[in-house]
XYZ file of C-alpha atoms in Angstrom:
623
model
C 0.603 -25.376 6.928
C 0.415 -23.663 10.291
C -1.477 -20.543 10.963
C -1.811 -17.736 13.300
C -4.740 -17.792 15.365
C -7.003 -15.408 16.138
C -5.226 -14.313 19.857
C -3.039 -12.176 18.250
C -4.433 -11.092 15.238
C -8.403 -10.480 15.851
C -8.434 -6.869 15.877
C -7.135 -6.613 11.848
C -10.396 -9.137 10.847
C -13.779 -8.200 11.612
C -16.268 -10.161 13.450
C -15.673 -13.352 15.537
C -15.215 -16.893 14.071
C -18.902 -18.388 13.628
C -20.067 -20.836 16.090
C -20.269 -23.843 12.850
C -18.137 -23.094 10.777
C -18.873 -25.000 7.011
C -16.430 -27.754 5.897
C -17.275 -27.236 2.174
C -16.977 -24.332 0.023
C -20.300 -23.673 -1.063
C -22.328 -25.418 2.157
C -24.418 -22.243 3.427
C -27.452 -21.833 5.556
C -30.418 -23.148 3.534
C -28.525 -23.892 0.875
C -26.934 -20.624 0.196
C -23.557 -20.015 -1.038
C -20.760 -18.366 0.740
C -17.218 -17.756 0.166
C -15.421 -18.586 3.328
C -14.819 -22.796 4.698
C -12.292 -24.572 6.440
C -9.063 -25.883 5.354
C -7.891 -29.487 6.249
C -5.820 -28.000 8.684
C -8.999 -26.198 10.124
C -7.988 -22.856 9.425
C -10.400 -20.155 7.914
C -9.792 -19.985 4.417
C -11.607 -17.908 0.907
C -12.666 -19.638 -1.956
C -13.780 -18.189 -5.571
C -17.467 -18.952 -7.333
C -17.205 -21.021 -10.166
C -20.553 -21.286 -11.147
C -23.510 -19.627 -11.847
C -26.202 -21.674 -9.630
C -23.165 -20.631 -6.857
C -23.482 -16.915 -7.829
C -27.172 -16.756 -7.637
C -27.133 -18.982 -4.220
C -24.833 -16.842 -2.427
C -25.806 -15.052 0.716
C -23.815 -12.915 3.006
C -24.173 -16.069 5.655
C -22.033 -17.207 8.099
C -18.870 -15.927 6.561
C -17.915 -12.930 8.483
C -14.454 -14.109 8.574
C -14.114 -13.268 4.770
C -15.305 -9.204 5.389
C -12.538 -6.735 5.329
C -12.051 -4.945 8.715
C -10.335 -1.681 7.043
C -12.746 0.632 4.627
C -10.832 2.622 1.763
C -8.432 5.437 2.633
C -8.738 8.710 1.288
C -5.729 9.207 -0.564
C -4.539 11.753 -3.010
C -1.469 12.925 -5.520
C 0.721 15.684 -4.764
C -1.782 18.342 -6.345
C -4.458 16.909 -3.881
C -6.699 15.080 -6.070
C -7.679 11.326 -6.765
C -6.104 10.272 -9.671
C -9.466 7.308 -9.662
C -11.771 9.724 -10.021
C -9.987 11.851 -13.146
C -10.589 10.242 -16.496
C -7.516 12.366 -17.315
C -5.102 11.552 -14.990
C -2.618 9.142 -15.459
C -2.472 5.882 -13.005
C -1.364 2.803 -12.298
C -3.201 -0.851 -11.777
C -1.544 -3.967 -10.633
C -3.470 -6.926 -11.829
C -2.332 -9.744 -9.356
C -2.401 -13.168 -11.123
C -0.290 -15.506 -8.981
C 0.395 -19.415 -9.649
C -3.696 -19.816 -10.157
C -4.412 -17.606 -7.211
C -5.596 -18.390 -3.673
C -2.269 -19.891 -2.362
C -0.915 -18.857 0.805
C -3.111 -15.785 1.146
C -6.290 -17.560 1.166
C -5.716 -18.017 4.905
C -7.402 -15.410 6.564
C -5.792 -15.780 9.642
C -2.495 -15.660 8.204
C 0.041 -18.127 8.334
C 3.580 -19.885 9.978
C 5.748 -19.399 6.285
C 8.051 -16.410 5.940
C 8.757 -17.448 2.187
C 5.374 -15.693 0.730
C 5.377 -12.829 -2.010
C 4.673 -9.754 -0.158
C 3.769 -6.590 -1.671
C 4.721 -3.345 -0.070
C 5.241 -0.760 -2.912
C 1.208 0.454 -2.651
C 2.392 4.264 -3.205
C 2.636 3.286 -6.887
C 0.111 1.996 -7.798
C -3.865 2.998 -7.448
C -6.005 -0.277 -7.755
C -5.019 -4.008 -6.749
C -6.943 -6.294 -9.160
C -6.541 -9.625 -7.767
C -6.962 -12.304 -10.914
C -7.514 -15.758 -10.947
C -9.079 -18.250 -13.794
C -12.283 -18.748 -11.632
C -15.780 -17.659 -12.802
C -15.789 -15.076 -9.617
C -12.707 -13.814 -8.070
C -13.509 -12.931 -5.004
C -10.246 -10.952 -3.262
C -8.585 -12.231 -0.179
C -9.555 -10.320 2.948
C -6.088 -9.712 3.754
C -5.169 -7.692 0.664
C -8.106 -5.902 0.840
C -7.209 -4.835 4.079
C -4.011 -3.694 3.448
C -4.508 -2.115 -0.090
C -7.444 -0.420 1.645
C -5.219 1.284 4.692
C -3.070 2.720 1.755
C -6.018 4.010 -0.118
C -5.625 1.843 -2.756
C -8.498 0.568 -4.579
C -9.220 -3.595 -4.986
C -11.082 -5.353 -7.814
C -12.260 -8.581 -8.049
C -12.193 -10.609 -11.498
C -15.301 -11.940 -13.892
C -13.918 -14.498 -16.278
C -15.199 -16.878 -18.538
C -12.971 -19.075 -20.636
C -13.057 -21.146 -24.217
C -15.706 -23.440 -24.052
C -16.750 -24.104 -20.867
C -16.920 -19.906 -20.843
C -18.653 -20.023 -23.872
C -21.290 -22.290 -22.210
C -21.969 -20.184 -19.398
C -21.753 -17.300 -21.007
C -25.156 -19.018 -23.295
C -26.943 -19.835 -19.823
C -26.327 -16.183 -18.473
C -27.626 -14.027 -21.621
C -30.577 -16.680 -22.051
C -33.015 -14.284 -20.730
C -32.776 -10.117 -19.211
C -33.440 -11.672 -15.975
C -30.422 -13.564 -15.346
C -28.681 -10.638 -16.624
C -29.986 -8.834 -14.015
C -29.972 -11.202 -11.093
C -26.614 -11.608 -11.786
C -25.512 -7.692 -12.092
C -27.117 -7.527 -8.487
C -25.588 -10.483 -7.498
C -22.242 -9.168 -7.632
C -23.032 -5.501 -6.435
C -24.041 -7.307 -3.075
C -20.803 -8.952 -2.920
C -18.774 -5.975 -3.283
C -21.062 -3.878 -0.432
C -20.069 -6.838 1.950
C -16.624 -8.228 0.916
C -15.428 -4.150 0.586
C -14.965 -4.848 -3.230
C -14.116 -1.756 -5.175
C -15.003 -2.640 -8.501
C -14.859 -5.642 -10.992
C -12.566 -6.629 -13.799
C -14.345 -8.139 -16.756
C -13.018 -10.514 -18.734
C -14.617 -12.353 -21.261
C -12.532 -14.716 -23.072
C -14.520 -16.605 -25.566
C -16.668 -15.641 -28.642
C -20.287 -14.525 -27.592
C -23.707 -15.443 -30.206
C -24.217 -12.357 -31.858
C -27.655 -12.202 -30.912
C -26.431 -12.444 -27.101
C -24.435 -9.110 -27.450
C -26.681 -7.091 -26.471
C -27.185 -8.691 -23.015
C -23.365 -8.265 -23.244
C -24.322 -4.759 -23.426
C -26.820 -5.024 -20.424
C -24.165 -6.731 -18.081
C -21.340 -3.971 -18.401
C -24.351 -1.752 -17.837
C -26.138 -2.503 -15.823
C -23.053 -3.681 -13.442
C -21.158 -0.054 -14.273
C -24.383 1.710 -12.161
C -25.108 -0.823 -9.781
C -21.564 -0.506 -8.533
C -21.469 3.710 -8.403
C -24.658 3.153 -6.481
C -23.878 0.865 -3.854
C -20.021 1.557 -3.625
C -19.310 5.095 -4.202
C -16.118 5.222 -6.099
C -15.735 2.011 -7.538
C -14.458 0.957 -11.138
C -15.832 -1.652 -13.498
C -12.794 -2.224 -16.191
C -13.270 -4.473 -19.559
C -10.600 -6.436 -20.545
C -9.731 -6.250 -24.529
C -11.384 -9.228 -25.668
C -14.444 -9.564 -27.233
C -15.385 -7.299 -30.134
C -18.437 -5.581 -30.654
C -19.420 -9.201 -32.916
C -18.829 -11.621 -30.321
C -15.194 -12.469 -31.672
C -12.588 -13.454 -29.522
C -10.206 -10.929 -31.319
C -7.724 -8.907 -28.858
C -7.471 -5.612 -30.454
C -3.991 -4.588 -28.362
C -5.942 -0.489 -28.978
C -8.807 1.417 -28.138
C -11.016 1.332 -31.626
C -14.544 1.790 -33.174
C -14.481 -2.723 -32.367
C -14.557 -2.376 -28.847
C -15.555 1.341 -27.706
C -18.638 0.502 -26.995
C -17.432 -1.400 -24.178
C -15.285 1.004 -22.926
C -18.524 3.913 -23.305
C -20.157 1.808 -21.197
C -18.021 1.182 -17.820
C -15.224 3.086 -16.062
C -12.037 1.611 -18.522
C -10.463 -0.557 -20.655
C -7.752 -2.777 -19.940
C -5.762 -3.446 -23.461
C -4.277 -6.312 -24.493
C -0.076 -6.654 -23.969
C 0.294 -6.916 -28.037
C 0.259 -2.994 -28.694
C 2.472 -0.898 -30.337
C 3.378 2.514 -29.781
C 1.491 3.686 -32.817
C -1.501 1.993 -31.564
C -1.202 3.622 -28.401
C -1.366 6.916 -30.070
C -4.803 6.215 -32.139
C -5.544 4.447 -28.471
C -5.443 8.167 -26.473
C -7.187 9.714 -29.930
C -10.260 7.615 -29.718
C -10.372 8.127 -25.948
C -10.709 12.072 -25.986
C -10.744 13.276 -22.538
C -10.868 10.031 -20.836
C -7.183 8.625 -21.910
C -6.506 8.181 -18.234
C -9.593 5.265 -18.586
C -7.042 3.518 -21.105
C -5.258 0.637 -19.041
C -2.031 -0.328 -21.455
C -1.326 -4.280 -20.603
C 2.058 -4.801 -19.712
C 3.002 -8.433 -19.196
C 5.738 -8.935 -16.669
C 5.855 -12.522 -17.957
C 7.011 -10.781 -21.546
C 4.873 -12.833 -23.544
C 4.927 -10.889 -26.720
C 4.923 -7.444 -24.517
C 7.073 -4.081 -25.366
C 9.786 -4.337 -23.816
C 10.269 -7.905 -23.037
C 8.637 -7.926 -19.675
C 10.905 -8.638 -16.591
C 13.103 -5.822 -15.114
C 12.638 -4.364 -19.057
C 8.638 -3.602 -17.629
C 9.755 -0.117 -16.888
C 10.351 0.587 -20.558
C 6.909 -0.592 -21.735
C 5.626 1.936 -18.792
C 7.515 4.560 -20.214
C 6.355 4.834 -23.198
C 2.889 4.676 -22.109
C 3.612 7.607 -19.883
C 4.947 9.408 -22.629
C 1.223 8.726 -24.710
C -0.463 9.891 -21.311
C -2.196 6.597 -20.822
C -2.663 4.306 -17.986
C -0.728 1.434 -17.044
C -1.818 -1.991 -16.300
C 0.972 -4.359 -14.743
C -0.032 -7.733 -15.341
C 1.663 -10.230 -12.797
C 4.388 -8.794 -11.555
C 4.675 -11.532 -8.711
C 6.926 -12.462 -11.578
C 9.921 -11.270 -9.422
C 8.998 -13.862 -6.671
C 7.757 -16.537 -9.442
C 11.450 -16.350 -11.641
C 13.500 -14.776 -9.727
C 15.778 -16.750 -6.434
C 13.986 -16.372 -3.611
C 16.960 -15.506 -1.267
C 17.121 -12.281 -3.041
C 13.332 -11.694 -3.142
C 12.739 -8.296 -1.370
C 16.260 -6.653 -3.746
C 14.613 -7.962 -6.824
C 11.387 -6.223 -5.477
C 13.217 -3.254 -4.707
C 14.611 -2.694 -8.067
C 11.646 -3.764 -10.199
C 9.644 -0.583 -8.269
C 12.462 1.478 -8.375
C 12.675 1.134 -12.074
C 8.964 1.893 -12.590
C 9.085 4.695 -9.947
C 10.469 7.572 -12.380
C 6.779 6.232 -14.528
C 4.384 5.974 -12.018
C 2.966 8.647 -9.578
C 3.514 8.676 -5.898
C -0.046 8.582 -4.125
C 0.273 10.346 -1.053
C -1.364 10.018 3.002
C -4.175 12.372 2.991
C -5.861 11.472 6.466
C -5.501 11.021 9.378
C -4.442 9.225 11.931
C -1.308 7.844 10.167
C 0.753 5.388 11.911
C 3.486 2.909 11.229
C 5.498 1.055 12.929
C 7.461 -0.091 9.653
C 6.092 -3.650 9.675
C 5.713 -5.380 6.405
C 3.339 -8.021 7.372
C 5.343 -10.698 8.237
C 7.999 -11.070 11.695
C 9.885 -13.751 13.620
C 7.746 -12.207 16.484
C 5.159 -10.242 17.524
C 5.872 -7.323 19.587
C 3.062 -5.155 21.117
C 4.761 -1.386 22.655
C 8.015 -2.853 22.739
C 6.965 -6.658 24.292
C 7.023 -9.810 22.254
C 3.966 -11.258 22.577
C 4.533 -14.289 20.091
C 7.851 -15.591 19.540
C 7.195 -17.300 15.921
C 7.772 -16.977 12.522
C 4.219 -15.502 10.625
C 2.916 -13.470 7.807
C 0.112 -11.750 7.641
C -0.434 -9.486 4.886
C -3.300 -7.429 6.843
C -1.429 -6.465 9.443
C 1.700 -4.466 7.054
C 2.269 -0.830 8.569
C 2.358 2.094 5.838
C 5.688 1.632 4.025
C 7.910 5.017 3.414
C 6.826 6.577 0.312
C 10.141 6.513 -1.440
C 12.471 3.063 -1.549
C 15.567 3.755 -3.666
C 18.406 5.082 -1.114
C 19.450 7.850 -3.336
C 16.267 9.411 -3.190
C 15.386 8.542 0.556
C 18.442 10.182 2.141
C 20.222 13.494 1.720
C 23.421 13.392 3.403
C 26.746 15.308 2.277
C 29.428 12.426 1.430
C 32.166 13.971 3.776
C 30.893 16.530 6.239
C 28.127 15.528 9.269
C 26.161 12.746 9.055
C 26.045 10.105 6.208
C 23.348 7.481 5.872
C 24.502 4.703 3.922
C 21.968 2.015 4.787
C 18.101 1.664 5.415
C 17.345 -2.181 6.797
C 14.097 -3.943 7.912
C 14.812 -4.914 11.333
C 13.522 -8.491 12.810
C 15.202 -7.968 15.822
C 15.168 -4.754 17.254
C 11.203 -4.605 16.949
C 9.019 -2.549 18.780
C 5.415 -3.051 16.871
C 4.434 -5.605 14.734
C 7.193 -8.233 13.349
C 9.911 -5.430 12.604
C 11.240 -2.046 12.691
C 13.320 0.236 10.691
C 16.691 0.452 11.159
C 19.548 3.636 10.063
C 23.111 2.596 9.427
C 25.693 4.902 8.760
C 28.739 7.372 9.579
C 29.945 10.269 11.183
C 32.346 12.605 10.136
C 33.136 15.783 11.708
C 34.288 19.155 10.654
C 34.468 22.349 12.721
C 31.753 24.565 11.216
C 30.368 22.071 9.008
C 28.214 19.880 10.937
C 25.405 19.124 8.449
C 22.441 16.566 9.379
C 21.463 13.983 7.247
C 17.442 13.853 6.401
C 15.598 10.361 5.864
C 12.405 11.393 3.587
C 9.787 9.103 5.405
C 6.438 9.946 4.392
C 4.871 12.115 1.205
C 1.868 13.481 2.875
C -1.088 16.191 1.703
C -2.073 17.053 5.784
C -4.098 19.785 6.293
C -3.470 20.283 9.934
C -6.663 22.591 11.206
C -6.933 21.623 14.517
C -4.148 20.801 17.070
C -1.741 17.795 15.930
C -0.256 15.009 18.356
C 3.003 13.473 17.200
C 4.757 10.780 18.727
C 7.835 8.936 18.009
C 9.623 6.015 19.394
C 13.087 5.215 18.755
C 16.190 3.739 20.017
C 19.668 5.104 19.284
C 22.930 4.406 21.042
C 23.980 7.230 23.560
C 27.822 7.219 23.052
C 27.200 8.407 19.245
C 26.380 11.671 19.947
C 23.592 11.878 17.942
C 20.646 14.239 17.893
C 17.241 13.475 15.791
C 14.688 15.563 14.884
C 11.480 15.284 12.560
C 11.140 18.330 10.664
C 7.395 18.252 8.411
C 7.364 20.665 5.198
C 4.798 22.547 4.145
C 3.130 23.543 1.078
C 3.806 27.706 1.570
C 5.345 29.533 -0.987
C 8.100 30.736 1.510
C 8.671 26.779 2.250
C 7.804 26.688 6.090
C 9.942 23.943 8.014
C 8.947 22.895 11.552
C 11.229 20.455 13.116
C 10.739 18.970 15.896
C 13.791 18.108 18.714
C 14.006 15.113 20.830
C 14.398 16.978 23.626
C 14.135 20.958 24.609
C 17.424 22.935 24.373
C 18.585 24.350 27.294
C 17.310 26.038 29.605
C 13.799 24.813 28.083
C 13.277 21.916 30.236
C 10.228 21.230 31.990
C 8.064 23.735 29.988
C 5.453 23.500 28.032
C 6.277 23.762 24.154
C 5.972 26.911 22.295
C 7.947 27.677 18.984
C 11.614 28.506 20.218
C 13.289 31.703 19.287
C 16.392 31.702 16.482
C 18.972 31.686 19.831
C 17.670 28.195 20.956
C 17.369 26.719 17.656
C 19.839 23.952 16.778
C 22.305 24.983 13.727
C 21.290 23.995 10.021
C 17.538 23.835 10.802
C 15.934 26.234 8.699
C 12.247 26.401 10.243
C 10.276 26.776 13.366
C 11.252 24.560 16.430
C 9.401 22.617 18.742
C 10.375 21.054 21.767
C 8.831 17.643 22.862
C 6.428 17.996 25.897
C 7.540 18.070 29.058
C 8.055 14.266 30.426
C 5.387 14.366 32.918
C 2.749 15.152 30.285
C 4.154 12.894 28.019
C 3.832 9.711 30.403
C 0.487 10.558 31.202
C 0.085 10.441 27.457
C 2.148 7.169 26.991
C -0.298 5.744 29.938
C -3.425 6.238 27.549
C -1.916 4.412 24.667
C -0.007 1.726 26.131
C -1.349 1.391 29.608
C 2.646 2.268 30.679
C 4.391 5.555 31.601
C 7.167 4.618 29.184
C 8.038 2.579 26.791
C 10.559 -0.500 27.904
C 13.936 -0.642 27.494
C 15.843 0.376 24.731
C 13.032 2.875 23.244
C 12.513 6.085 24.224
C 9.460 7.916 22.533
C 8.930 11.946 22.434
C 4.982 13.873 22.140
C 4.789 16.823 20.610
C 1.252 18.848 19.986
C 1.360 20.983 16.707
C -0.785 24.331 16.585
C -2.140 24.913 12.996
C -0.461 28.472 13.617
C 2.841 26.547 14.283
C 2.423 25.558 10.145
C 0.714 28.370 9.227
C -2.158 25.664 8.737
C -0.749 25.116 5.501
C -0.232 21.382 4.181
C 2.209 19.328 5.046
C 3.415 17.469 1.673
C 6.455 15.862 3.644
C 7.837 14.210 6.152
C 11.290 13.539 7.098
C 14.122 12.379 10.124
C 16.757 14.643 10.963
C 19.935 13.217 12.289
C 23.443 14.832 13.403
C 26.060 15.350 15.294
C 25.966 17.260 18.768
C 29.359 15.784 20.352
C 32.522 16.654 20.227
C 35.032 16.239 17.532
C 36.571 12.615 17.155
C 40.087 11.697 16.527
C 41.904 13.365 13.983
C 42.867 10.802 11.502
C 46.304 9.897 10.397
C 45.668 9.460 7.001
C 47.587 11.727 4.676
C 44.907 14.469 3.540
C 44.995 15.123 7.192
C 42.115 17.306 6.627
C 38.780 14.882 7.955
C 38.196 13.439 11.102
C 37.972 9.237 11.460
C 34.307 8.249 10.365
C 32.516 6.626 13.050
C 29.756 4.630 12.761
C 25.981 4.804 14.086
C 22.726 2.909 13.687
C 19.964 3.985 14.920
C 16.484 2.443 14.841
C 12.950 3.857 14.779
C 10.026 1.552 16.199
C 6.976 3.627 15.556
C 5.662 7.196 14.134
C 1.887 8.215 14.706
C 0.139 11.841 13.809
C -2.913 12.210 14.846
C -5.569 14.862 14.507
C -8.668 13.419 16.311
C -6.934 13.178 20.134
C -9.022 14.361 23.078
C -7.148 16.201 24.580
C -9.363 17.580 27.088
C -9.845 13.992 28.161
C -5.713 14.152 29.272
C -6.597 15.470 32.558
C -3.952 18.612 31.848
C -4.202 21.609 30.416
C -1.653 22.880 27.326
């Protein structure tokens, strides 16, 4: 398999390749153990621990190639809270357990094969546990990095199995030690590899008499991990009893609370039933948010059936106020035809989406340029770069927080502007492999020129201190068409500023200030801005690209936001304006008589960026 190299890539992996790199998993400096080795193709590749002597060998050696580049993003629901952090809150886990794991994502680098299972629906979901049948999961780099930009939290996976599990299991809780050593062991892991927490998952019956080292692990694990990584989760998986018997309990009861007393959650067997999900929250008091319901996409014995029927096991979990845990739901790539991959993806999440919370951007800077980590090229500010097919999951912009059509656009059907399509675009690509493209039509009617809005991003922004926007688009100029972004706030009287591709007449050349209700553009309800004046905004374009302007077909507006201009409220939202400035097409001949001929538009937008941290005294003008 071919891979991308580090030329274009570097800056989304940390650290340089080692001089020597190791040909053998497991082949460290003085005979330490490390996670990262070479493929046969030479490429950098991650490996799990499979046994203990490998656990207590490991060092953090020369593997740099295996370490995260992206810490965790702050992120937070609409009320502006983390949902992790409340043992009442309801959330959502995706445990990732893939064809044995380590496939195509264990190249670090990323890779030459556009057929891979990509994951963009992280607004859902609030920790990535990625599974395999090794003794020590250790997560991919790559979707730690990307779970991580979307504030989403990522768990590795300690599993032992049947007999061989049952074996190690005898060697581990052989003395408080080991116990120990080990517990420390895998807190140092998760400090370097950015590891957020650990599932547990012991699948085979324990010696009574070893249960209480059982007891020490989940332990002593549970407050090494708060210690070292502030924020993380240790989850036990519904296994063991509080005997040593391999008996799934499918609830939360007096056989395997003390497991669940002891760490951060419980992750329940698929085999529940709705009753058992209501002694489930009763056991769990205050902390029913801690109570991860299983929910086998595969079906196997599952509410529901599994499949595209998942969203009705996740419903009624909701509807107990527990927590859902989505077991494999790669299923969509695994069953499903792989020509219709990314619909199949889009309707299993939009299913789930009226069950699960929306997590929301709560920092800054946030851009995207709409890439999903994977291209037929690589453009950099509008140049290709590389001219290949790749995928590489790190490297996936932050994806617009709602995916169903119905809910992403409001358009009326017959007056204005109608947006009928949203597309990834491989083509018209001005960052990263693509862009995102608007297809629709125009309709006319004297006096009734509504815009269409394209919700784009759910957001909880505080904006105290001045705010550069910028946004680069491309639209055809015989269309007519205007655009505008227009950010909502959190006020009780609903503040609205939108902000115009260009100033309104009159306007031009000046610096932007909030525009009185006589320049305003019809049907936009809240404050205007104007973009800043074009010599200000090459100078601007200079310092991020090095160019005065983007190339040919984009065109990309500035705009500085005053906390006064928001009323430094929040902004929960935002969204692209588009409609019609032109003049009135044809008249049609049909027989109502009464519309104008639609005409169609596309329009496509390469890149979006807010950010609160800009020098601005370091622009060499003064605002």
């Amino acid at each position: 398999m071919d891979t991308i190299g580090p030329l274009t890539f570097n800056a989304v992996v940390s650290g340089s390749p080692p001089q020597h790199q190791h040909e053998h998993h497991g082949a460290g400096a003085s005979g330490s153990t490390c996670a990262c080795s070479l493929s046969e193709e030479g490429a950098p590749i991650i490996a799990p621990l499979d046994t203990l002597e490998q656990v207590f060998s490991w060092q953090p050696c020369s593997d740099g190639m295996c370490v995260p580049s992206i810490s965790l993003r702050p992120r937070c629901d609409h009320q502006g809270g983390s949902k992790m952090d409340d043992p009442t809150a309801q959330k959502m886990i995706v445990c990732h357990d893939m064809m044995g794991g380590y496939i195509k994502d264990k190249y670090i680098q990323g890779h030459s094969d556009l057929n891979d299972y990509y994951f963009y629906q992280w607004q859902y979901i609030d920790a990535f546990i990625y599974f395999s049948h090794h003794f020590i999961t250790l997560p991919p780099p790559t979707w730690t990095n990307i779970a991580h930009k979307n504030g989403v939290l990522v768990m590795g996976t300690i599993i032992t199995e049947w007999t061989p599990g049952a074996q190690l299991c005898t060697q581990l809780f052989s003395e408080d030690w080991r116990v120990a050593q080990f517990c420390d062991q895998l807190v140092a892991m998760a400090a370097h590899y950015k590891i957020d927490g650990w599932l547990v998952n012991i699948e085979n019956p324990i010696h009574p008499k070893l249960m209480d080292r059982l007891h020490m692990l989940l332990s002593l694990l549970t407050t090494g991990m708060h210690s070292a990584c502030p924020g993380s989760k240790v989850i036990w998986y519904d296994s063991v009893t509080i005997e040593g018997n391999l008996t799934w309990q499918n609830t939360l009861n007096h056989l395997n609370q003390v497991f669940f007393d002891l760490c951060d959650g419980i992750f329940l067997n698929y085999n529940w039933s709705e009753d058992g999900l209501s002694s489930s929250g009763s056991v769990a008091g205050d902390r029913r948010g801690d109570v991860y319901v299983g929910v086998d996409v595969f079906g196997r014995g599952c509410f529901g059936g599994g499949g595209f029927n998942s969203c009705k096991a996740v419903e009624v979990i909701s509807r107990q106020a527990l927590s859902s845990a989505l077991f494999a739901p790669g299923w969509v790539y695994e069953t499903q035809a792989k020509s219709h991959f990314f619909q199949n993806q889009e309707r299993f999440w939009s299913l789930l989406s009226e069950w699960v919370g929306s997590g929301r951007v709560s920092c800054l800077p946030l851009v995207s340029a709409f890439g999903r980590g994977y291209g037929e090229s690589v453009n950099i500010d509008g140049k290709m770069v590389h001219s290949e097919c790749w995928t590489h999951h790190s490297v996936q912009d932050i994806q617009p927080s709602v995916t169903s059509l119905s809910s992403l656009v409001t358009s009326d059907p017959m007056n204005g502007v109608r947006i009928e399509r949203v597309l990834l675009d491989m083509q018209t690509v001005y960052n990263n492999g693509s862009s995102l493209r608007l297809e629709g039509t125009v309709r006319h009617t004297p006096g009734l020129n509504k815009p269409a809005l394209a919700r784009l991003f759910q957001t909880h922004l505080k904006v105290v201190s001045p705010l550069l926007v910028g946004l680069t688009f491309t639209c055809d100029p015989t269309t007519s068409l205007k655009l505008y972004l227009q950010l909502h706030t959190s006020s009780s009287s609903r503040v609205f500023l939108d902000l115009l591709m260009e100033p309104p007449p009159g306007k031009e050349g000046t610096v932007p200030v909030p525009l009185p209700p006589s320049s305003r553009v019809p049907h936009l309800p809240g404050c205007v801005l104007a973009p800043l004046p074009r010599p200000h905004a090459q100078h601007l374009h200079r310092l991020f690209t090095g160019e005065p302007q983007p190339p040919h077909p984009w065109t990309t507006k500035y705009y500085i936001i005053d906390p006064a201009d928001v009323q430094s409220c929040v902004i929960q939202e935002l969204s692209l304006g588009v409609y019609y400035a032109g003049r009135p097409p044809p008249i049609s001949h049909a027989p109502s008589g009464a519309s104008h001929t639609p005409q169609p538009f596309s329009l496509v937008l390469g890149e979006i960026k807010l950010s609160g941290n800009f020098d601005f005294g370091s622009t060499e003008f003064k605002l």
